[in-house]
Coordinates of C-alpha atoms in Angstrom, one line a residue:
X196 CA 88.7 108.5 101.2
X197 CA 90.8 105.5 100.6
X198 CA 94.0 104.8 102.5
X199 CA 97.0 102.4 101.5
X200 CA 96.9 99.0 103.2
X201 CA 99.6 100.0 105.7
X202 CA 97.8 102.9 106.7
X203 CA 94.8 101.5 107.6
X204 CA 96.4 98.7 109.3
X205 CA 98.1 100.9 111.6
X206 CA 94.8 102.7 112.4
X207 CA 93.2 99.4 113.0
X208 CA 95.4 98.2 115.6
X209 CA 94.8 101.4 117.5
X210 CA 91.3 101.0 118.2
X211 CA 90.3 98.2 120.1
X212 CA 87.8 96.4 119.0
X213 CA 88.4 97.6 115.4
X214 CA 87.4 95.6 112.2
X215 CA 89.3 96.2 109.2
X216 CA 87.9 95.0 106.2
X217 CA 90.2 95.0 102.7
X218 CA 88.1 95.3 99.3
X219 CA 90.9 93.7 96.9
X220 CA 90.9 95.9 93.7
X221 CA 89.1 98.7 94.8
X222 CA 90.0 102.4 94.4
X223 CA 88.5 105.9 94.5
X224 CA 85.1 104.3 93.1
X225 CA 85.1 101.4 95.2
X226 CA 81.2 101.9 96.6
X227 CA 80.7 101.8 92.8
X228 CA 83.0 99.6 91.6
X229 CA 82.3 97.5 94.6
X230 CA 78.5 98.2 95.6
X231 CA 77.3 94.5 96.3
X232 CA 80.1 93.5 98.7
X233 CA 80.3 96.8 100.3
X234 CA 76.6 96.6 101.5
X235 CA 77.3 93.8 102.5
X236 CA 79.8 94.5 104.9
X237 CA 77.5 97.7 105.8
X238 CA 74.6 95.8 107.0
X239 CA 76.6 93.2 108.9
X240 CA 77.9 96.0 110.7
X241 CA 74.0 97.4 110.9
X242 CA 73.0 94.2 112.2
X243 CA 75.1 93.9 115.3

């Protein structure tokens, strides 16, 4: 589920650690919408 900006800023900065990652223009279809830089971001975090 998608949160606003604020939200997930909020949550971000309460886990250390944390990596919070903003897809511009995305909404309710964003791993859609979004696939190609999504995965990407998934298998950087894979990677690590």
């Amino acid at each position: 589920k998608t949160l606003p900006r604020s939200q997930s800023e909020k949550i971000h900065k309460k886990i250390p650690n944390s990596k919070l990652i903003v897809i511009e223009r995305a909404g309710h279809y964003s791993p859609v919408e979004k696939a190609p830089e999504i995965n990407d971001h998934i298998i950087d975090f894979l990677k690590k």
